[in-house]
PDB file of C-alpha atoms and ligand atoms in Angstrom:
ATOM      1  CA  MET A   1     -24.329  -9.686 -12.064  1.00  0.00           C
ATOM      2  CA  ARG A   2     -27.034 -12.176 -12.530  1.00  0.00           C
ATOM      3  CA  LYS A   3     -25.762 -11.842 -16.363  1.00  0.00           C
ATOM      4  CA  ILE A   4     -22.307 -13.274 -15.351  1.00  0.00           C
ATOM      5  CA  LEU A   5     -23.116 -15.887 -13.439  1.00  0.00           C
ATOM      6  CA  GLY A   6     -25.860 -17.426 -15.638  1.00  0.00           C
ATOM      7  CA  TRP A   7     -23.729 -17.017 -18.897  1.00  0.00           C
ATOM      8  CA  GLY A   8     -21.771 -19.969 -19.966  1.00  0.00           C
ATOM      9  CA  TRP A   9     -21.757 -21.325 -16.301  1.00  0.00           C
ATOM     10  CA  GLY A  10     -20.643 -24.915 -16.537  1.00  0.00           C
ATOM     11  CA  CYS A  11     -22.975 -25.353 -19.582  1.00  0.00           C
ATOM     12  CA  GLY A  12     -19.580 -25.705 -21.866  1.00  0.00           C
ATOM     13  CA  MET A  13     -19.875 -22.268 -23.174  1.00  0.00           C
ATOM     14  CA  TRP A  14     -15.950 -21.972 -21.935  1.00  0.00           C
ATOM     15  CA  SER A  15     -14.356 -24.105 -24.512  1.00  0.00           C
ATOM     16  CA  PHE A  16     -16.544 -22.331 -27.427  1.00  0.00           C
ATOM     17  CA  PHE A  17     -15.345 -19.347 -26.248  1.00  0.00           C
ATOM     18  CA  ASP A  18     -11.808 -20.480 -26.288  1.00  0.00           C
ATOM     19  CA  ILE A  19     -11.881 -21.766 -29.663  1.00  0.00           C
ATOM     20  CA  LEU A  20     -13.642 -18.627 -31.030  1.00  0.00           C
ATOM     21  CA  CYS A  21     -10.680 -16.678 -29.190  1.00  0.00           C
ATOM     22  CA  GLY A  22      -8.096 -19.034 -30.871  1.00  0.00           C
ATOM     23  CA  MET A  23      -6.028 -18.594 -28.170  1.00  0.00           C
ATOM     24  CA  LYS A  24      -4.561 -21.330 -25.928  1.00  0.00           C
ATOM     25  CA  THR A  25      -4.639 -20.980 -22.493  1.00  0.00           C
ATOM     26  CA  LEU A  26      -0.985 -20.123 -21.736  1.00  0.00           C
ATOM     27  CA  GLU A  27      -1.177 -17.261 -24.654  1.00  0.00           C
ATOM     28  CA  LYS A  28      -4.418 -15.754 -22.858  1.00  0.00           C
ATOM     29  CA  ILE A  29      -2.359 -15.969 -19.314  1.00  0.00           C
ATOM     30  CA  ALA A  30       0.608 -13.929 -21.193  1.00  0.00           C
ATOM     31  CA  ALA A  31      -1.601 -11.738 -23.086  1.00  0.00           C
ATOM     32  CA  ILE A  32      -3.621 -10.863 -19.631  1.00  0.00           C
ATOM     33  CA  ASP A  33      -0.463 -10.196 -17.690  1.00  0.00           C
ATOM     34  CA  LYS A  34       1.137  -8.076 -20.226  1.00  0.00           C
ATOM     35  CA  ALA A  35      -2.124  -6.078 -20.682  1.00  0.00           C
ATOM     36  CA  LEU A  36      -2.701  -5.744 -16.765  1.00  0.00           C
ATOM     37  CA  LYS A  37       1.089  -4.953 -16.006  1.00  0.00           C
ATOM     38  CA  ALA A  38       0.820  -2.145 -18.281  1.00  0.00           C
ATOM     39  CA  GLU A  39      -2.389  -0.667 -16.452  1.00  0.00           C
ATOM     40  CA  PHE A  40      -0.900  -1.163 -13.114  1.00  0.00           C
ATOM     41  CA  HIS A  41       2.020   0.782 -13.885  1.00  0.00           C
ATOM     42  CA  ALA A  42      -0.362   3.474 -15.379  1.00  0.00           C
ATOM     43  CA  HIS A  43      -1.866   3.661 -11.455  1.00  0.00           C
ATOM     44  CA  GLU A  44      -0.319   4.327  -8.047  1.00  0.00           C
ATOM     45  CA  ALA A  45       1.126   0.924  -6.311  1.00  0.00           C
ATOM     46  CA  PRO A  46      -0.884  -0.884  -3.729  1.00  0.00           C
ATOM     47  CA  ILE A  47       0.193   0.192  -0.322  1.00  0.00           C
ATOM     48  CA  ILE A  48       1.992  -3.102   0.629  1.00  0.00           C
ATOM     49  CA  GLU A  49       4.163  -2.790  -2.528  1.00  0.00           C
ATOM     50  CA  LEU A  50       4.986   0.676  -1.042  1.00  0.00           C
ATOM     51  CA  VAL A  51       5.761  -0.636   2.482  1.00  0.00           C
ATOM     52  CA  GLU A  52       7.739  -3.309   0.644  1.00  0.00           C
ATOM     53  CA  ALA A  53       9.714  -0.970  -1.295  1.00  0.00           C
ATOM     54  CA  GLN A  54      10.384   1.668   1.530  1.00  0.00           C
ATOM     55  CA  THR A  55      11.297  -1.157   4.226  1.00  0.00           C
ATOM     56  CA  HIS A  56      12.418  -4.025   2.116  1.00  0.00           C
ATOM     57  CA  ASP A  57      11.162  -6.150   5.534  1.00  0.00           C
ATOM     58  CA  PRO A  58       8.612  -8.807   5.540  1.00  0.00           C
ATOM     59  CA  PHE A  59       7.834  -8.290   9.046  1.00  0.00           C
ATOM     60  CA  CYS A  60       6.755  -4.728   8.096  1.00  0.00           C
ATOM     61  CA  VAL A  61       4.931  -6.361   5.249  1.00  0.00           C
ATOM     62  CA  LEU A  62       2.933  -8.311   7.457  1.00  0.00           C
ATOM     63  CA  VAL A  63       1.896  -5.933   9.850  1.00  0.00           C
ATOM     64  CA  GLY A  64       1.115  -3.713   7.035  1.00  0.00           C
ATOM     65  CA  THR A  65      -0.964  -6.417   5.343  1.00  0.00           C
ATOM     66  CA  ILE A  66      -2.935  -7.206   8.665  1.00  0.00           C
ATOM     67  CA  LEU A  67      -4.116  -3.322   8.693  1.00  0.00           C
ATOM     68  CA  SER A  68      -5.150  -3.421   5.065  1.00  0.00           C
ATOM     69  CA  ALA A  69      -7.819  -5.744   4.918  1.00  0.00           C
ATOM     70  CA  ARG A  70     -11.227  -4.529   4.497  1.00  0.00           C
ATOM     71  CA  THR A  71      -9.385  -1.016   4.266  1.00  0.00           C
ATOM     72  CA  LYS A  72      -9.033   1.247   1.753  1.00  0.00           C
ATOM     73  CA  ASP A  73      -5.301   1.755   0.844  1.00  0.00           C
ATOM     74  CA  ALA A  74      -5.571   5.688   1.338  1.00  0.00           C
ATOM     75  CA  CYS A  75      -6.434   4.980   5.204  1.00  0.00           C
ATOM     76  CA  THR A  76      -4.127   2.153   5.212  1.00  0.00           C
ATOM     77  CA  ALA A  77      -1.180   4.496   4.269  1.00  0.00           C
ATOM     78  CA  GLY A  78      -1.700   6.704   7.185  1.00  0.00           C
ATOM     79  CA  ALA A  79      -2.217   3.775   9.892  1.00  0.00           C
ATOM     80  CA  VAL A  80       1.103   2.215   8.999  1.00  0.00           C
ATOM     81  CA  ARG A  81       3.033   5.528   8.938  1.00  0.00           C
ATOM     82  CA  ARG A  82       1.782   6.554  12.732  1.00  0.00           C
ATOM     83  CA  LEU A  83       2.466   2.900  13.894  1.00  0.00           C
ATOM     84  CA  PHE A  84       5.808   2.655  12.269  1.00  0.00           C
ATOM     85  CA  ALA A  85       6.244   6.148  13.725  1.00  0.00           C
ATOM     86  CA  ALA A  86       5.282   4.748  17.043  1.00  0.00           C
ATOM     87  CA  MET A  87       7.235   1.657  16.978  1.00  0.00           C
ATOM     88  CA  ARG A  88      10.495   3.711  15.917  1.00  0.00           C
ATOM     89  CA  ARG A  89       9.935   5.776  19.359  1.00  0.00           C
ATOM     90  CA  LYS A  90      10.450   2.072  21.100  1.00  0.00           C
ATOM     91  CA  GLY A  91      13.681   1.061  19.266  1.00  0.00           C
ATOM     92  CA  GLY A  92      12.547   0.168  15.381  1.00  0.00           C
ATOM     93  CA  THR A  93      10.134  -1.455  13.428  1.00  0.00           C
ATOM     94  CA  THR A  94      10.897  -4.731  14.979  1.00  0.00           C
ATOM     95  CA  PRO A  95       8.526  -7.337  16.715  1.00  0.00           C
ATOM     96  CA  ALA A  96      10.391  -6.341  20.020  1.00  0.00           C
ATOM     97  CA  ALA A  97       9.609  -2.460  19.808  1.00  0.00           C
ATOM     98  CA  LEU A  98       5.838  -3.712  18.830  1.00  0.00           C
ATOM     99  CA  ALA A  99       5.720  -5.608  21.892  1.00  0.00           C
ATOM    100  CA  ARG A 100       6.897  -2.662  23.939  1.00  0.00           C
ATOM    101  CA  LEU A 101       3.660  -0.780  22.729  1.00  0.00           C
ATOM    102  CA  SER A 102       0.494  -1.044  24.657  1.00  0.00           C
ATOM    103  CA  GLN A 103      -2.515  -2.170  23.113  1.00  0.00           C
ATOM    104  CA  ASP A 104      -4.166   1.149  23.045  1.00  0.00           C
ATOM    105  CA  GLU A 105      -1.065   3.036  21.593  1.00  0.00           C
ATOM    106  CA  ILE A 106      -1.604   0.303  18.899  1.00  0.00           C
ATOM    107  CA  GLU A 107      -5.227   1.229  18.579  1.00  0.00           C
ATOM    108  CA  LYS A 108      -4.704   5.022  18.409  1.00  0.00           C
ATOM    109  CA  ALA A 109      -2.239   4.512  15.887  1.00  0.00           C
ATOM    110  CA  ILE A 110      -4.276   2.542  13.555  1.00  0.00           C
ATOM    111  CA  TYR A 111      -7.292   4.330  13.685  1.00  0.00           C
ATOM    112  CA  PRO A 112      -9.916   4.333  11.608  1.00  0.00           C
ATOM    113  CA  VAL A 113      -8.579   1.189   9.801  1.00  0.00           C
ATOM    114  CA  GLY A 114     -11.430  -1.107   9.505  1.00  0.00           C
ATOM    115  CA  PHE A 115     -11.822  -3.212  12.563  1.00  0.00           C
ATOM    116  CA  TYR A 116      -8.684  -1.621  14.589  1.00  0.00           C
ATOM    117  CA  HIS A 117     -10.027  -2.552  17.847  1.00  0.00           C
ATOM    118  CA  ASP A 118      -9.449  -6.523  16.797  1.00  0.00           C
ATOM    119  CA  LYS A 119      -6.303  -5.600  14.568  1.00  0.00           C
ATOM    120  CA  ALA A 120      -4.616  -4.083  17.423  1.00  0.00           C
ATOM    121  CA  ARG A 121      -5.394  -6.900  19.948  1.00  0.00           C
ATOM    122  CA  HIS A 122      -3.961  -9.471  17.227  1.00  0.00           C
ATOM    123  CA  LEU A 123      -0.919  -6.949  16.772  1.00  0.00           C
ATOM    124  CA  LYS A 124      -0.373  -6.560  20.135  1.00  0.00           C
ATOM    125  CA  ALA A 125      -0.255 -10.667  20.614  1.00  0.00           C
ATOM    126  CA  LEU A 126       1.877 -10.985  17.627  1.00  0.00           C
ATOM    127  CA  PRO A 127       5.394 -10.760  19.032  1.00  0.00           C
ATOM    128  CA  GLY A 128       4.434 -13.176  21.773  1.00  0.00           C
ATOM    129  CA  VAL A 129       3.085 -15.713  19.831  1.00  0.00           C
ATOM    130  CA  LEU A 130       5.969 -15.311  17.149  1.00  0.00           C
ATOM    131  CA  GLU A 131       8.803 -15.757  19.880  1.00  0.00           C
ATOM    132  CA  GLU A 132       6.935 -18.673  21.341  1.00  0.00           C
ATOM    133  CA  LYS A 133       6.272 -20.947  18.223  1.00  0.00           C
ATOM    134  CA  PHE A 134       9.000 -19.508  15.863  1.00  0.00           C
ATOM    135  CA  GLY A 135      12.315 -18.291  18.100  1.00  0.00           C
ATOM    136  CA  GLY A 136      11.360 -14.894  16.982  1.00  0.00           C
ATOM    137  CA  VAL A 137      11.823 -15.508  13.577  1.00  0.00           C
ATOM    138  CA  LEU A 138       9.034 -14.784  11.256  1.00  0.00           C
ATOM    139  CA  PRO A 139       8.182 -18.030   9.396  1.00  0.00           C
ATOM    140  CA  ASN A 140       8.242 -17.912   5.098  1.00  0.00           C
ATOM    141  CA  THR A 141       5.498 -20.261   4.499  1.00  0.00           C
ATOM    142  CA  VAL A 142       1.534 -19.823   4.252  1.00  0.00           C
ATOM    143  CA  GLU A 143       0.736 -22.661   6.300  1.00  0.00           C
ATOM    144  CA  GLU A 144       3.164 -21.165   9.523  1.00  0.00           C
ATOM    145  CA  LEU A 145       2.036 -17.797   8.709  1.00  0.00           C
ATOM    146  CA  CYS A 146      -1.395 -18.468   9.178  1.00  0.00           C
ATOM    147  CA  GLU A 147      -0.646 -19.787  13.162  1.00  0.00           C
ATOM    148  CA  LEU A 148       0.170 -16.422  13.809  1.00  0.00           C
ATOM    149  CA  PRO A 149      -2.843 -14.003  14.830  1.00  0.00           C
ATOM    150  CA  GLY A 150      -4.712 -12.304  12.551  1.00  0.00           C
ATOM    151  CA  VAL A 151      -3.204 -14.054   9.479  1.00  0.00           C
ATOM    152  CA  GLY A 152      -5.294 -15.748   7.233  1.00  0.00           C
ATOM    153  CA  ARG A 153      -4.675 -17.132   4.049  1.00  0.00           C
ATOM    154  CA  LYS A 154      -4.874 -13.937   1.913  1.00  0.00           C
ATOM    155  CA  THR A 155      -2.079 -12.410   4.286  1.00  0.00           C
ATOM    156  CA  ALA A 156      -0.199 -14.927   4.430  1.00  0.00           C
ATOM    157  CA  ASN A 157       0.241 -15.412   0.690  1.00  0.00           C
ATOM    158  CA  LEU A 158       0.723 -11.650   0.000  1.00  0.00           C
ATOM    159  CA  THR A 159       3.730 -11.607   3.185  1.00  0.00           C
ATOM    160  CA  VAL A 160       5.240 -14.624   1.222  1.00  0.00           C
ATOM    161  CA  ALA A 161       4.979 -12.992  -1.931  1.00  0.00           C
ATOM    162  CA  VAL A 162       5.728  -9.577  -1.438  1.00  0.00           C
ATOM    163  CA  GLY A 163       7.754  -9.801   1.718  1.00  0.00           C
ATOM    164  CA  PHE A 164       9.730 -12.727   1.031  1.00  0.00           C
ATOM    165  CA  ASP A 165       9.782 -12.445  -2.644  1.00  0.00           C
ATOM    166  CA  LEU A 166       8.829 -16.304  -3.171  1.00  0.00           C
ATOM    167  CA  PRO A 167       6.209 -17.850  -5.096  1.00  0.00           C
ATOM    168  CA  ALA A 168       2.686 -17.503  -3.413  1.00  0.00           C
ATOM    169  CA  ILE A 169      -0.732 -16.423  -5.094  1.00  0.00           C
ATOM    170  CA  CYS A 170      -2.780 -14.069  -2.827  1.00  0.00           C
ATOM    171  CA  VAL A 171      -6.482 -14.419  -3.660  1.00  0.00           C
ATOM    172  CA  ASP A 172      -8.542 -11.588  -2.464  1.00  0.00           C
ATOM    173  CA  VAL A 173     -12.085 -10.768  -3.980  1.00  0.00           C
ATOM    174  CA  HIS A 174     -11.036  -9.052  -6.867  1.00  0.00           C
ATOM    175  CA  VAL A 175      -8.603 -11.680  -7.872  1.00  0.00           C
ATOM    176  CA  HIS A 176     -11.589 -14.247  -7.303  1.00  0.00           C
ATOM    177  CA  ARG A 177     -13.835 -11.975  -9.220  1.00  0.00           C
ATOM    178  CA  ILE A 178     -11.656 -11.472 -12.461  1.00  0.00           C
ATOM    179  CA  SER A 179     -10.312 -14.759 -12.642  1.00  0.00           C
ATOM    180  CA  ASN A 180     -13.881 -15.799 -13.043  1.00  0.00           C
ATOM    181  CA  ARG A 181     -15.125 -13.312 -15.171  1.00  0.00           C
ATOM    182  CA  LEU A 182     -11.897 -14.133 -17.685  1.00  0.00           C
ATOM    183  CA  GLY A 183     -12.576 -17.641 -17.635  1.00  0.00           C
ATOM    184  CA  LEU A 184      -9.349 -18.775 -16.343  1.00  0.00           C
ATOM    185  CA  VAL A 185     -11.209 -20.691 -13.052  1.00  0.00           C
ATOM    186  CA  LYS A 186     -14.459 -21.754 -12.330  1.00  0.00           C
ATOM    187  CA  THR A 187     -14.484 -21.211  -8.995  1.00  0.00           C
ATOM    188  CA  ARG A 188     -17.331 -20.129  -5.969  1.00  0.00           C
ATOM    189  CA  THR A 189     -14.758 -19.254  -3.259  1.00  0.00           C
ATOM    190  CA  PRO A 190     -11.297 -17.474  -2.901  1.00  0.00           C
ATOM    191  CA  LEU A 191      -9.547 -20.522  -1.802  1.00  0.00           C
ATOM    192  CA  GLU A 192     -10.745 -22.716  -4.560  1.00  0.00           C
ATOM    193  CA  THR A 193      -9.669 -19.950  -6.712  1.00  0.00           C
ATOM    194  CA  GLU A 194      -6.143 -19.969  -5.037  1.00  0.00           C
ATOM    195  CA  THR A 195      -6.100 -23.790  -5.606  1.00  0.00           C
ATOM    196  CA  ALA A 196      -7.156 -23.556  -9.353  1.00  0.00           C
ATOM    197  CA  LEU A 197      -4.753 -20.891 -10.069  1.00  0.00           C
ATOM    198  CA  ARG A 198      -1.692 -22.664  -8.163  1.00  0.00           C
ATOM    199  CA  LYS A 199      -2.082 -25.254 -11.073  1.00  0.00           C
ATOM    200  CA  LEU A 200      -3.068 -22.997 -13.792  1.00  0.00           C
ATOM    201  CA  LEU A 201      -0.709 -20.129 -13.504  1.00  0.00           C
ATOM    202  CA  PRO A 202       2.985 -20.658 -14.448  1.00  0.00           C
ATOM    203  CA  VAL A 203       5.062 -19.968 -11.243  1.00  0.00           C
ATOM    204  CA  LYS A 204       6.547 -16.590 -12.800  1.00  0.00           C
ATOM    205  CA  TYR A 205       3.258 -14.977 -12.728  1.00  0.00           C
ATOM    206  CA  TRP A 206       2.433 -15.971  -9.466  1.00  0.00           C
ATOM    207  CA  LYS A 207       3.928 -12.874  -7.431  1.00  0.00           C
ATOM    208  CA  THR A 208       2.129 -10.121  -9.557  1.00  0.00           C
ATOM    209  CA  TRP A 209      -1.101 -11.505 -10.075  1.00  0.00           C
ATOM    210  CA  ASN A 210      -2.258 -10.133  -7.234  1.00  0.00           C
ATOM    211  CA  SER A 211      -1.398  -6.513  -7.446  1.00  0.00           C
ATOM    212  CA  HIS A 212      -2.231  -6.536 -11.083  1.00  0.00           C
ATOM    213  CA  LEU A 213      -5.735  -7.499 -10.661  1.00  0.00           C
ATOM    214  CA  VAL A 214      -6.335  -5.840  -7.393  1.00  0.00           C
ATOM    215  CA  SER A 215      -5.221  -2.543  -8.941  1.00  0.00           C
ATOM    216  CA  PHE A 216      -7.373  -3.531 -12.295  1.00  0.00           C
ATOM    217  CA  GLY A 217     -10.591  -4.235  -9.742  1.00  0.00           C
ATOM    218  CA  GLN A 218      -9.956  -1.034  -8.103  1.00  0.00           C
ATOM    219  CA  THR A 219      -9.652   1.398 -11.310  1.00  0.00           C
ATOM    220  CA  ARG A 220     -11.976  -0.854 -14.006  1.00  0.00           C
ATOM    221  CA  CYS A 221     -12.920  -4.068 -13.373  1.00  0.00           C
ATOM    222  CA  GLY A 222     -15.440  -3.270  -9.929  1.00  0.00           C
ATOM    223  CA  PRO A 223     -17.834  -5.718  -8.570  1.00  0.00           C
ATOM    224  CA  LEU A 224     -20.814  -4.004  -9.817  1.00  0.00           C
ATOM    225  CA  ARG A 225     -20.529  -1.755 -12.896  1.00  0.00           C
ATOM    226  CA  PRO A 226     -17.165  -2.995 -14.660  1.00  0.00           C
ATOM    227  CA  LYS A 227     -15.974  -0.172 -17.158  1.00  0.00           C
ATOM    228  CA  CYS A 228     -15.925  -2.562 -20.254  1.00  0.00           C
ATOM    229  CA  ASP A 229     -15.848   0.125 -22.659  1.00  0.00           C
ATOM    230  CA  GLY A 230     -11.963   0.385 -23.524  1.00  0.00           C
ATOM    231  CA  CYS A 231     -11.132  -2.226 -21.433  1.00  0.00           C
ATOM    232  CA  PRO A 232      -7.778  -3.614 -22.776  1.00  0.00           C
ATOM    233  CA  ILE A 233      -8.661  -7.135 -22.172  1.00  0.00           C
ATOM    234  CA  ARG A 234     -12.440  -7.172 -23.596  1.00  0.00           C
ATOM    235  CA  GLY A 235     -11.471  -9.473 -25.968  1.00  0.00           C
ATOM    236  CA  LEU A 236     -10.235 -12.001 -23.469  1.00  0.00           C
ATOM    237  CA  CYS A 237     -13.181 -11.531 -21.353  1.00  0.00           C
ATOM    238  CA  ARG A 238     -16.161 -14.006 -20.950  1.00  0.00           C
ATOM    239  CA  VAL A 239     -18.497 -10.937 -19.361  1.00  0.00           C
ATOM    240  CA  PRO A 240     -21.510 -10.725 -21.705  1.00  0.00           C
ATOM    241  CA  GLU A 241     -21.535  -7.671 -24.238  1.00  0.00           C
ATOM    242  CA  GLY A 242     -24.170  -4.924 -22.533  1.00  0.00           C
ATOM    243  CA  LEU A 243     -22.648  -5.524 -18.543  1.00  0.00           C
ATOM    244  CA  SER A 244     -21.186  -2.186 -18.621  1.00  0.00           C
ATOM    245  CA  LYS A 245     -24.333  -0.739 -20.299  1.00  0.00           C
TER     246      LYS A 245
HETATM  247 FE1  LIG B 301     -13.454  -6.434 -16.086  1.00  0.00          FE
HETATM  248 FE2  LIG B 301     -15.185  -5.551 -18.071  1.00  0.00          FE
HETATM  249 FE3  LIG B 301     -12.718  -5.666 -18.600  1.00  0.00          FE
HETATM  250 FE4  LIG B 301     -14.027  -8.053 -18.245  1.00  0.00          FE
HETATM  251  S1  LIG B 301     -14.625  -6.189 -20.162  1.00  0.00           S
HETATM  252  S2  LIG B 301     -12.202  -7.706 -17.626  1.00  0.00           S
HETATM  253  S3  LIG B 301     -15.575  -7.536 -16.924  1.00  0.00           S
HETATM  254  S4  LIG B 301     -13.654  -4.394 -17.441  1.00  0.00           S
END
């Protein structure tokens, strides 16, 4: 990891690399997106994409995204299924039905997702705050969504992009790490990465950038031992030779 941070970090090697690459930034972004899109379709879709495909409902996407934080997709999928079933028994997958569940019932449905106690508390409070601040209508901006309990920028961006199909870039640890490895940004935090990507990426890539890079981060470009051998975008990456050995 030290090698990644040390290699060319702020020393001007990035632009030299780009010259060697002979590729302008937009062409590089297009090539990365094309390759990672193919990788994405070769693996199972992330849980939030499945929730959207099955419900076409931004509120369900928001609930699923809250559950997915710091939790593996397989575990989130079970929790989503049990919670939505409990909500349907109370009338449907709506804020009103969620409000009819006790915090204990929510907790039992979503266990064992990470931080299930806190998430149950946030979900219990969600319908009331939604009613109080937005008249019961789920807002479609990142700033407004961040006013809801348990919703940070990552959750809000994913809800806007996947739930509402509006331009937003959700930056989690995978997107932050891989965007830096590829030399598209030079940032130290996910928020800095989100700001930099908003300036750099054409809007047409915003919605899928998260799902493509998260899938790639989970299957090949992990934090400690990325599988660089055979990587389809190795020629576009700044990670030095030998990291994968
Ligand atoms: Fe990740 Fe390695 Fe591919 Fe670079 S070459 S994108 S570090 S897997």
